[in-house]
Amino acid sequence: MGLANAANTLLEWWRATQPTTQLKFVS
């Protein structure tokens, strides 16, 4: 559970810092 929470937090931070890269990753 802790690992999933950390991964989710990392994803949230990454999306906030790299919106364009995040979109590119999703594509």
mmCIF file of C-alpha atoms in Angstrom:
data_model
loop_
_atom_site.group_PDB
_atom_site.id
_atom_site.type_symbol
_atom_site.label_atom_id
_atom_site.label_comp_id
_atom_site.label_asym_id
_atom_site.label_seq_id
_atom_site.Cartn_x
_atom_site.Cartn_y
_atom_site.Cartn_z
ATOM 1 C CA MET A 1 0.000 0.000 0.000
ATOM 2 C CA GLY A 2 2.802 2.398 0.898
ATOM 3 C CA LEU A 3 4.517 1.850 -2.434
ATOM 4 C CA ALA A 4 1.333 2.627 -4.349
ATOM 5 C CA ASN A 5 0.862 5.807 -2.302
ATOM 6 C CA ALA A 6 4.431 6.907 -3.035
ATOM 7 C CA ALA A 7 4.007 6.169 -6.741
ATOM 8 C CA ASN A 8 0.764 8.159 -6.813
ATOM 9 C CA THR A 9 2.423 11.116 -5.097
ATOM 10 C CA LEU A 10 5.330 10.946 -7.550
ATOM 11 C CA LEU A 11 2.911 10.877 -10.473
ATOM 12 C CA GLU A 12 1.020 13.886 -9.118
ATOM 13 C CA TRP A 13 4.266 15.829 -8.686
ATOM 14 C CA TRP A 14 5.538 14.833 -12.114
ATOM 15 C CA ARG A 15 2.283 15.848 -13.772
ATOM 16 C CA ALA A 16 2.471 19.239 -12.060
ATOM 17 C CA THR A 17 6.102 19.815 -13.031
ATOM 18 C CA GLN A 18 6.044 18.280 -16.523
ATOM 19 C CA PRO A 19 2.544 18.680 -18.036
ATOM 20 C CA THR A 20 3.768 18.506 -21.632
ATOM 21 C CA THR A 21 5.981 15.493 -21.019
ATOM 22 C CA GLN A 22 3.120 13.815 -19.174
ATOM 23 C CA LEU A 23 0.852 14.287 -22.177
ATOM 24 C CA LYS A 24 3.556 12.904 -24.439
ATOM 25 C CA PHE A 25 3.898 9.895 -22.146
ATOM 26 C CA VAL A 26 0.157 9.237 -22.216
ATOM 27 C CA SER A 27 0.060 9.378 -26.001
#
